[in-house]
Amino acid sequence: MLRFLFTRVSLVIPTFIGITLLVFVLVRLIPGDPIETMAGERGISSEEHARLVHEYGFDKPVIVQYGLYLSRLVRGDLGRSIVTHKTVIEEFGSLFPATVELSLCALMFALLVGIPVGIIAAVRRNSIFDQGIMGLSLTGYSMPIFWWGLLLILLFSVQLGWTPVSGRIAVLYFVEAKTGFLLIDTLLAGDIPAFWSAVSHLILPAIVLGTVPLAVIARMTRSAMLEVLGEDYIRTARAKGLSSFRVVTVHAFRNALIPIVTVIGLQMGVLFTGAILTETIFSWPGVGKWLIDGIARRDYPVLQGGTLLIGSIIMAINLIVDMTYGLINPRIRHQR
Amino acid sequence: MSYNRTLPALAIVAALFATPVSAKTLVFCSEGSPENFYPGINTTGTSFDANSQIYSRIVDFERGTTNVVPGLAEKWDISADGTVYTFHLRKGVKWHSNANFKPTRDLNADDILFMFERQWKESNPYFKVTSSNHSYFNDMGMPKLLKSVEKVDDYTVKVTLNAPEAPFLSDLAMEYAGVQSKEYADAMMKAGTPEKVDQEPIGSGPFYLVQYQKDAIIRYKAFPQFWGGKAAIDDLIFSITPDASVRWAKLQKGECHVMPYPNPADLDAMRKDPNVTVLEQPGLNIGYLAYNTTKKPFDDVRVRKAVNMAMNKKAIVDAVFLSSGVPAINPIPPTMWSYNKSIKDDPYDPAAAKKLLAEAGYPNGFETDLWAMPVQRPYNPNAKRIAELMQADLAKVGIQAKIVSYEWGEYRKRAQAGEHQMAQLGWTGDNGDPDNFLNTLLGCASAKSNGSNIAKFCYQPFEDLVQKAKTTSDQAERTKLYEQAQVIFKEQAPWFTIAHSVQLKPVRKEVVGFKLSPFGRHTFYGVDIK
């Protein structure tokens, strides 16, 4: 296991350098420079432009800029936003908990609905339920997030008035940020109405963000379960007289988990990218919207630092997913 | 039994949707996060909105107008030659306080000097803190204009200019001139955290900052010791909501009271909503198509006039602006003083245009480029669509226009360098002074220096009037000069004036006293909730 871990971690380093290089080059390929973008239609005199370009170091050759960036990175310095002038780490740290809270709730929604639905569809293969669910999941998978989000807001918030329109919490609640996770902060503050307000604000964005992963997880669970349910040992288990419930949940489901867990790991990446749109629609103050603004304003440090941090987190999640295979299925060993 | 079970469930549901009762709170669904809390380096209206609640300025714009009224200075004297301004400051102006800093003195001349010097002098220790790009201070020409700023005594400041400048007071009423506390700045410099001055602001304005969470919320409270008296509302909240449809949903539900920048498509529903009033006013802006007057064939005024007559302005404005624009006649908006109402627009008359083109030596038209901005702006919601409509109109008189576009920064840079023949652009006024349009956009200096005069229009009779008005302090006299300048503008036709966008602001009925700012700003001092 240790050796496996070592191999995987050593693979992370080139990936990490690859991300830095890719992002560094890509952001500079976007036409326009940050100084020009800041000036808007007012424009900026060429002397002032030259002075600022020099001050930010954008006049150096790109390779030198990259070298300087890497050397700062090694010291843990991701730079400062050109727009707000706060450190990238500080901005990321204040926004990331909101994205994590939303993504975890969306994932929970996708798992709690997707897995049972997938199992039932597999057990009742080719029934109306199965076909209905698979049709719905295809629709969910193809749904554009912004359209789906606005539709839910119009129905549940504006027409029915069941949920708030957007934001993380009703504006009248003032909860001091301790962990950055509002569900936890409100409980720490002992403010139960604020907690419920935070929960009610999470419902729609979690559903919107969780829709695509839900569809994928439901379909993957169904196909993995179908494969396992056709195995000889399932027939044996049934022949032994075990209850159908036990056969499905204990014997079949556990063995179907490997592909499902893989998909869940991959869906974390989808959740982060989906969060970009969901956060914009629901005015959710997370890193997705921060990165979008970063692109619009050519905020190089934010784009480089933000992408690198998110990339690292996704790499870490996939590493954890790989390691859980061994826990789920003892036949899988990672020594060699 | 069932009673016992139902009650907690009901309590949870009630708690879910209950909002705590608070003293008068006004919620503004703002469109984005501010860059920071130092107006001296801000470049966006979003940042100015967030900061104008916190800071006071030496002079102010009267709410809802472009008139300059006393701010931190209760009065001022101007020397006969218009170069020396002596400001007499209010006494007893209190500063806000926060966890880092408790002020020990009231506002005085040192703070006013700090405001100027931080943006002006590289030797000031704060010049580079947060950013050295004091964009508006530079754009308003302050570095060249200012000769000296001196403290006469604690409550008197003398500003000497290198040349008379009539719009100077209007320049000082702009947000970039918000006054920060020198005492706070010194304390933070000593503590080794100078940037805190721009992140955890201390001002002397009507509201103080309580909490800011990026992309989520800005929370202010009314400052009880504000020099103008405490605001009518107790709490002011900016609920940051970037999507216009979502802002409208929140306004409908009463989750916010005022929203900026509605979707034109939602306007009908807004006007029908009994809980909402849509305030409207032509904005302090102009969208135009500039002819490069130094390039053939647009160096000939007949060609410019002909092109003006060949394009159907009303159809363009109706199709692109929907109900949010009015056709523009003059280069300044109708809400600005000195607007010349007697000027008639060039009529839409393709036959006359063709005749004029023939006179100019182009009986069969000519080929030209037609630049369309790649971005959406209040004064031009869809430059590409406008370009297509113009292209179709021009084709009818034989002019073959090729639509060209670049990335926004590149577009502006190339247009300012004069690479185009015809290019769309626009302007939103900074200080409400006609000089800010007529001189900045059409003056000779700005044409020669690759500045904002992309028509490269440098016409001496026009220039003389505008320069004379700039150095005249009598407003009646200036009005006459600008009115004449607008007549010359129309005769010379350096632009096809497209439209002034109408500022639309849906506001809930319970809001009292909200006034539209000609600058498109949102200030909430003087606003109440029924």
CSV table of C-alpha atoms in Angstrom, one decimal, chain B residues 110-387:
chain,number,residue,atom,x,y,z
B,110,ASP,CA,-4.2,66.6,6.9
B,111,ASP,CA,-6.7,64.1,5.6
B,112,ILE,CA,-7.5,66.3,2.6
B,113,LEU,CA,-3.8,66.6,1.8
B,114,PHE,CA,-3.5,62.8,2.2
B,115,MET,CA,-6.2,62.3,-0.4
B,116,PHE,CA,-4.4,64.4,-3.0
B,117,GLU,CA,-0.8,63.3,-2.2
B,118,ARG,CA,-1.5,59.6,-2.1
B,119,GLN,CA,-2.7,59.7,-5.7
B,120,TRP,CA,-0.3,62.4,-6.9
B,121,LYS,CA,3.2,62.1,-5.4
B,122,GLU,CA,5.3,59.0,-5.8
B,123,SER,CA,7.1,60.0,-2.6
B,124,ASN,CA,4.0,59.4,-0.6
B,125,PRO,CA,4.4,56.1,1.3
B,126,TYR,CA,0.9,55.1,0.3
B,127,PHE,CA,1.4,55.9,-3.5
B,128,LYS,CA,2.0,52.2,-4.3
B,129,VAL,CA,0.0,50.6,-1.5
B,130,THR,CA,-2.6,48.3,-3.1
B,131,SER,CA,-2.0,49.8,-6.5
B,132,SER,CA,-0.2,52.8,-8.0
B,133,ASN,CA,-2.8,53.0,-10.8
B,134,HIS,CA,-4.8,56.0,-9.8
B,135,SER,CA,-6.8,55.8,-12.9
B,136,TYR,CA,-9.4,58.6,-12.5
B,137,PHE,CA,-7.1,61.0,-10.8
B,138,ASN,CA,-4.8,60.7,-13.9
B,139,ASP,CA,-7.7,60.7,-16.4
B,140,MET,CA,-9.1,63.9,-15.0
B,141,GLY,CA,-5.6,65.4,-15.7
B,142,MET,CA,-4.8,66.1,-12.0
B,143,PRO,CA,-1.1,65.5,-12.1
B,144,LYS,CA,-0.7,68.2,-14.8
B,145,LEU,CA,-3.3,70.5,-13.4
B,146,LEU,CA,-2.2,70.7,-9.7
B,147,LYS,CA,0.5,73.1,-8.8
B,148,SER,CA,0.3,72.8,-5.0
B,149,VAL,CA,-2.0,71.7,-2.3
B,150,GLU,CA,-1.3,73.5,1.0
B,151,LYS,CA,-2.6,73.3,4.5
B,152,VAL,CA,-3.4,76.9,5.6
B,153,ASP,CA,-4.7,75.8,9.0
B,154,ASP,CA,-6.4,72.7,10.4
B,155,TYR,CA,-9.7,73.6,8.6
B,156,THR,CA,-8.4,75.4,5.5
B,157,VAL,CA,-6.8,74.0,2.4
B,158,LYS,CA,-5.5,76.0,-0.5
B,159,VAL,CA,-5.2,74.3,-3.9
B,160,THR,CA,-3.3,76.1,-6.7
B,161,LEU,CA,-3.7,75.1,-10.3
B,162,ASN,CA,-1.3,75.5,-13.2
B,163,ALA,CA,-4.1,76.9,-15.3
B,164,PRO,CA,-7.8,77.9,-14.8
B,165,GLU,CA,-10.0,74.8,-15.1
B,166,ALA,CA,-13.8,75.3,-14.9
B,167,PRO,CA,-14.7,71.7,-14.3
B,168,PHE,CA,-12.3,71.4,-11.3
B,169,LEU,CA,-15.0,71.3,-8.6
B,170,SER,CA,-17.0,68.7,-10.5
B,171,ASP,CA,-13.8,66.6,-10.8
B,172,LEU,CA,-13.4,66.8,-7.0
B,173,ALA,CA,-17.0,65.6,-6.5
B,174,MET,CA,-16.2,62.3,-8.2
B,175,GLU,CA,-15.8,59.1,-6.2
B,176,TYR,CA,-12.0,58.8,-6.7
B,177,ALA,CA,-11.6,61.9,-4.5
B,178,GLY,CA,-13.1,60.1,-1.4
B,179,VAL,CA,-11.2,61.2,1.7
B,180,GLN,CA,-9.5,58.5,3.8
B,181,SER,CA,-8.2,59.0,7.3
B,182,LYS,CA,-4.6,60.0,7.5
B,183,GLU,CA,-4.4,58.9,11.2
B,184,TYR,CA,-5.7,55.4,10.2
B,185,ALA,CA,-3.2,55.2,7.4
B,186,ASP,CA,-0.3,56.2,9.7
B,187,ALA,CA,-1.4,53.7,12.3
B,188,MET,CA,-1.6,50.9,9.7
B,189,MET,CA,1.7,51.8,8.2
B,190,LYS,CA,3.3,51.6,11.7
B,191,ALA,CA,1.7,48.2,12.3
B,192,GLY,CA,3.1,47.0,9.0
B,193,THR,CA,-0.3,46.4,7.4
B,194,PRO,CA,-0.9,49.4,5.2
B,195,GLU,CA,-3.1,47.5,2.8
B,196,LYS,CA,-5.7,47.2,5.5
B,197,VAL,CA,-6.7,50.8,4.9
B,198,ASP,CA,-8.1,49.7,1.6
B,199,GLN,CA,-9.7,46.5,2.8
B,200,GLU,CA,-11.2,47.5,6.1
B,201,PRO,CA,-12.2,51.0,5.3
B,202,ILE,CA,-12.6,54.0,7.7
B,203,GLY,CA,-14.5,56.8,6.2
B,204,SER,CA,-16.6,59.7,7.3
B,205,GLY,CA,-19.6,58.9,5.1
B,206,PRO,CA,-23.2,58.1,6.0
B,207,PHE,CA,-22.7,54.4,6.4
B,208,TYR,CA,-19.9,52.3,7.9
B,209,LEU,CA,-18.8,48.9,6.7
B,210,VAL,CA,-19.8,46.0,9.0
B,211,GLN,CA,-19.1,42.9,6.8
B,212,TYR,CA,-18.0,42.2,3.3
B,213,GLN,CA,-18.0,38.7,1.9
B,214,LYS,CA,-16.8,38.6,-1.7
B,215,ASP,CA,-19.6,37.7,-4.2
B,216,ALA,CA,-22.1,37.4,-1.4
B,217,ILE,CA,-22.8,40.4,0.7
B,218,ILE,CA,-21.8,43.9,1.8
B,219,ARG,CA,-23.3,44.9,5.1
B,220,TYR,CA,-23.4,48.5,6.2
B,221,LYS,CA,-24.9,50.3,9.2
B,222,ALA,CA,-25.9,54.0,9.4
B,223,PHE,CA,-23.3,56.1,11.0
B,224,PRO,CA,-25.1,58.0,13.8
B,225,GLN,CA,-22.5,60.8,13.9
B,226,PHE,CA,-22.5,61.4,10.1
B,227,TRP,CA,-21.9,65.2,9.5
B,228,GLY,CA,-25.1,65.4,7.5
B,229,GLY,CA,-27.2,63.7,10.1
B,230,LYS,CA,-28.0,60.0,10.5
B,231,ALA,CA,-29.5,58.2,7.5
B,232,ALA,CA,-33.2,57.3,7.6
B,233,ILE,CA,-32.5,53.6,7.2
B,234,ASP,CA,-30.6,51.7,9.9
B,235,ASP,CA,-29.0,48.9,7.8
B,236,LEU,CA,-28.0,48.9,4.2
B,237,ILE,CA,-27.2,45.6,2.6
B,238,PHE,CA,-25.8,44.9,-0.9
B,239,SER,CA,-26.9,41.4,-1.8
B,240,ILE,CA,-24.5,40.6,-4.6
B,241,THR,CA,-26.6,39.0,-7.5
B,242,PRO,CA,-24.8,38.9,-10.9
B,243,ASP,CA,-27.6,37.5,-12.9
B,244,ALA,CA,-30.3,40.1,-14.0
B,245,SER,CA,-33.1,37.5,-14.1
B,246,VAL,CA,-32.3,36.4,-10.6
B,247,ARG,CA,-32.2,40.0,-9.4
B,248,TRP,CA,-35.7,40.5,-10.9
B,249,ALA,CA,-36.9,37.3,-9.2
B,250,LYS,CA,-35.5,38.6,-5.8
B,251,LEU,CA,-37.2,42.0,-6.3
B,252,GLN,CA,-40.5,40.4,-7.0
B,253,LYS,CA,-40.3,38.3,-3.9
B,254,GLY,CA,-39.3,41.3,-1.8
B,255,GLU,CA,-35.8,39.9,-1.1
B,256,CYS,CA,-34.4,43.2,-2.4
B,257,HIS,CA,-35.8,46.7,-2.7
B,258,VAL,CA,-33.7,48.2,-5.6
B,259,MET,CA,-32.0,46.5,-8.5
B,260,PRO,CA,-29.7,47.8,-11.2
B,261,TYR,CA,-29.5,46.8,-14.9
B,262,PRO,CA,-32.7,45.0,-15.6
B,263,ASN,CA,-33.0,42.7,-18.7
B,264,PRO,CA,-34.9,44.7,-21.4
B,265,ALA,CA,-37.0,41.5,-21.9
B,266,ASP,CA,-38.3,41.7,-18.3
B,267,LEU,CA,-39.4,45.3,-18.5
B,268,ASP,CA,-43.0,44.7,-19.4
B,269,ALA,CA,-43.5,42.4,-16.5
B,270,MET,CA,-41.8,44.9,-14.2
B,271,ARG,CA,-44.1,47.7,-15.3
B,272,LYS,CA,-47.1,45.5,-14.7
B,273,ASP,CA,-46.0,44.5,-11.2
B,274,PRO,CA,-48.1,46.5,-8.7
B,275,ASN,CA,-45.3,46.3,-6.1
B,276,VAL,CA,-42.6,47.8,-8.3
B,277,THR,CA,-42.0,51.2,-9.9
B,278,VAL,CA,-39.6,51.4,-12.8
B,279,LEU,CA,-37.7,54.7,-12.6
B,280,GLU,CA,-36.2,55.9,-15.9
B,281,GLN,CA,-34.0,58.7,-17.1
B,282,PRO,CA,-31.7,59.1,-20.1
B,283,GLY,CA,-28.3,58.3,-18.8
B,284,LEU,CA,-25.2,60.5,-19.0
B,285,ASN,CA,-23.8,58.7,-21.9
B,286,ILE,CA,-23.6,58.5,-25.7
B,287,GLY,CA,-23.1,55.7,-28.2
B,288,TYR,CA,-21.7,56.9,-31.6
B,289,LEU,CA,-20.1,55.9,-34.8
B,290,ALA,CA,-17.0,58.0,-35.3
B,291,TYR,CA,-15.7,58.8,-38.8
B,292,ASN,CA,-11.9,59.0,-39.1
B,293,THR,CA,-11.8,62.6,-40.3
B,294,THR,CA,-8.1,62.3,-41.3
B,295,LYS,CA,-8.7,59.4,-43.7
B,296,LYS,CA,-10.3,59.4,-47.1
B,297,PRO,CA,-13.1,59.6,-47.9
B,298,PHE,CA,-14.2,60.8,-44.4
B,299,ASP,CA,-11.9,63.9,-44.5
B,300,ASP,CA,-14.7,65.4,-46.7
B,301,VAL,CA,-17.5,66.8,-44.6
B,302,ARG,CA,-20.0,66.1,-47.5
B,303,VAL,CA,-19.3,62.4,-47.2
B,304,ARG,CA,-19.8,62.4,-43.5
B,305,LYS,CA,-23.1,64.3,-43.9
B,306,ALA,CA,-24.2,61.9,-46.6
B,307,VAL,CA,-23.4,58.8,-44.5
B,308,ASN,CA,-25.3,60.4,-41.6
B,309,MET,CA,-28.4,60.8,-43.8
B,310,ALA,CA,-28.0,57.3,-45.3
B,311,MET,CA,-28.6,55.5,-42.0
B,312,ASN,CA,-32.0,55.1,-40.4
B,313,LYS,CA,-31.3,56.0,-36.8
B,314,LYS,CA,-34.8,55.4,-35.5
B,315,ALA,CA,-35.0,51.9,-36.9
B,316,ILE,CA,-31.5,51.1,-35.4
B,317,VAL,CA,-32.4,52.4,-31.9
B,318,ASP,CA,-35.8,50.7,-31.9
B,319,ALA,CA,-34.4,47.4,-33.0
B,320,VAL,CA,-31.3,47.3,-30.7
B,321,PHE,CA,-32.1,49.3,-27.7
B,322,LEU,CA,-35.8,48.2,-27.4
B,323,SER,CA,-37.3,50.7,-24.9
B,324,SER,CA,-34.0,51.5,-23.3
B,325,GLY,CA,-32.5,54.1,-25.6
B,326,VAL,CA,-33.4,57.5,-27.2
B,327,PRO,CA,-31.9,58.5,-30.5
B,328,ALA,CA,-29.0,61.0,-30.0
B,329,ILE,CA,-28.8,64.3,-31.8
B,330,ASN,CA,-26.0,66.1,-30.0
B,331,PRO,CA,-22.7,64.7,-28.6
B,332,ILE,CA,-23.9,65.4,-25.0
B,333,PRO,CA,-26.9,63.8,-23.4
B,334,PRO,CA,-30.1,65.9,-23.0
B,335,THR,CA,-29.9,65.8,-19.2
B,336,MET,CA,-26.6,67.8,-19.3
B,337,TRP,CA,-26.6,71.5,-18.8
B,338,SER,CA,-25.8,73.5,-22.1
B,339,TYR,CA,-27.6,70.8,-24.2
B,340,ASN,CA,-28.6,72.7,-27.4
B,341,LYS,CA,-32.3,71.8,-27.9
B,342,SER,CA,-32.6,73.9,-31.1
B,343,ILE,CA,-30.3,71.6,-33.2
B,344,LYS,CA,-32.1,69.4,-35.7
B,345,ASP,CA,-30.8,65.9,-36.5
B,346,ASP,CA,-29.7,65.0,-40.0
B,347,PRO,CA,-32.8,63.5,-41.6
B,348,TYR,CA,-32.9,59.9,-42.9
B,349,ASP,CA,-32.9,60.6,-46.6
B,350,PRO,CA,-31.1,58.1,-48.8
B,351,ALA,CA,-31.8,60.1,-52.0
B,352,ALA,CA,-30.2,63.2,-50.6
B,353,ALA,CA,-27.3,61.2,-49.3
B,354,LYS,CA,-26.7,59.7,-52.8
B,355,LYS,CA,-26.8,63.2,-54.2
B,356,LEU,CA,-24.3,64.5,-51.7
B,357,LEU,CA,-22.0,61.6,-52.3
B,358,ALA,CA,-22.1,62.3,-56.0
B,359,GLU,CA,-21.2,65.9,-55.3
B,360,ALA,CA,-18.2,64.7,-53.2
B,361,GLY,CA,-17.0,62.6,-56.2
B,362,TYR,CA,-18.5,59.2,-55.1
B,363,PRO,CA,-21.5,58.7,-57.3
B,364,ASN,CA,-21.1,55.0,-57.0
B,365,GLY,CA,-20.3,54.9,-53.4
B,366,PHE,CA,-17.1,53.5,-52.0
B,367,GLU,CA,-15.7,50.7,-49.8
B,368,THR,CA,-15.0,51.2,-46.2
B,369,ASP,CA,-14.6,49.4,-42.9
B,370,LEU,CA,-17.1,49.6,-40.1
B,371,TRP,CA,-15.8,48.6,-36.6
B,372,ALA,CA,-18.1,47.0,-34.1
B,373,MET,CA,-17.1,46.7,-30.4
B,374,PRO,CA,-17.0,43.1,-29.2
B,375,VAL,CA,-18.6,44.0,-25.8
B,376,GLN,CA,-21.9,45.1,-24.5
B,377,ARG,CA,-22.1,48.5,-23.0
B,378,PRO,CA,-25.0,50.6,-21.5
B,379,TYR,CA,-24.6,53.0,-24.4
B,380,ASN,CA,-24.4,50.2,-27.0
B,381,PRO,CA,-26.1,46.9,-26.1
B,382,ASN,CA,-25.2,45.2,-29.4
B,383,ALA,CA,-22.6,46.8,-31.6
B,384,LYS,CA,-22.5,44.0,-34.0
B,385,ARG,CA,-26.3,44.1,-34.7
B,386,ILE,CA,-26.0,47.9,-35.1
B,387,ALA,CA,-23.2,47.4,-37.5
